[in-house]
């Protein structure tokens, strides 16, 4: 909807594109501020910015502020934080072990304690804004079943698991690690690296358990399932290989009606829940200050802002 008019180290100026497929957008010029003198909230307060993303900590008090509260909006999350397993080597090559580690995590309680309003507990690697109709929002928690699964997998003596190495760069792993130690009696070592080194290690030799955040490249469940879990996907860091999943995802992506697609994706999600190549952890929250009178922004999301239909009242 817009083309570049100018760009420097302070701002990107965009002007309406008269050849845009949906017609020229209502606002003729958009200034995207790269830098401000203080911070985004101050820029909004002094009138030099009309749309500002704010962190969840700031949003927690802005919601009760006389001036900021009415302008504060929560965006629809298109991202997910998740815990992954290296499924190419023991012990997490066995789905029973992966399921055991998932079943002891009460994500509804742990995420609320760990992140406050910074995120909502995740029941799927697909954020709710992209859920097909009818996808269940369920959380299975059963420590007794988890311990039994470890016994059945040959790890009645938990020391046979060895020391489980957990990488913590993607999200704070403290709550999950504490539960795994207490409920399962496993030995865990937490490893920290710089983020660049962490990404390189994920591609070469991931830790037994790793964590990461992913934003949907486009608004479809396929964007998450395919890029994170298909055997050939570069971002399938855990190396999960599952032909049944491939077949189910193919069926979902080729479904010819909304109802058939919804049913097929429900089967995909149920299979992922059963095999647990990853544990969805949370859907990070995004918050925005929006100037009163600014319309047409739709679901404000990180990475996907469409200014083509944005307008001012009057």
Short mmCIF file of C-alpha atoms in Angstrom, two decimals, residues 1-2 14 25-27 30 32 51 294 296-297 305-311:
data_model
loop_
_atom_site.label_atom_id
_atom_site.label_comp_id
_atom_site.label_asym_id
_atom_site.label_seq_id
_atom_site.Cartn_x
_atom_site.Cartn_y
_atom_site.Cartn_z
CA UNK A 1 0.00 0.00 0.00
CA UNK A 2 2.95 2.35 0.50
CA UNK A 14 6.28 6.11 3.20
CA UNK A 25 -4.80 3.95 1.15
CA UNK A 26 -6.71 6.64 3.07
CA UNK A 27 -3.63 8.10 4.81
CA UNK A 30 3.26 7.34 7.18
CA UNK A 32 7.97 5.19 10.76
CA UNK A 51 1.15 4.10 17.34
CA UNK A 294 -6.82 5.92 14.39
CA UNK A 296 -8.44 0.10 10.59
CA UNK A 297 -5.39 -1.47 12.25
CA UNK A 305 1.09 -4.48 10.35
CA UNK A 306 -1.09 -3.65 7.36
CA UNK A 307 -1.46 0.10 6.89
CA UNK A 308 -3.49 -0.26 3.68
CA UNK A 309 -6.82 0.38 5.39
CA UNK A 310 -5.73 2.62 8.26
CA UNK A 311 -7.52 5.96 8.45
#
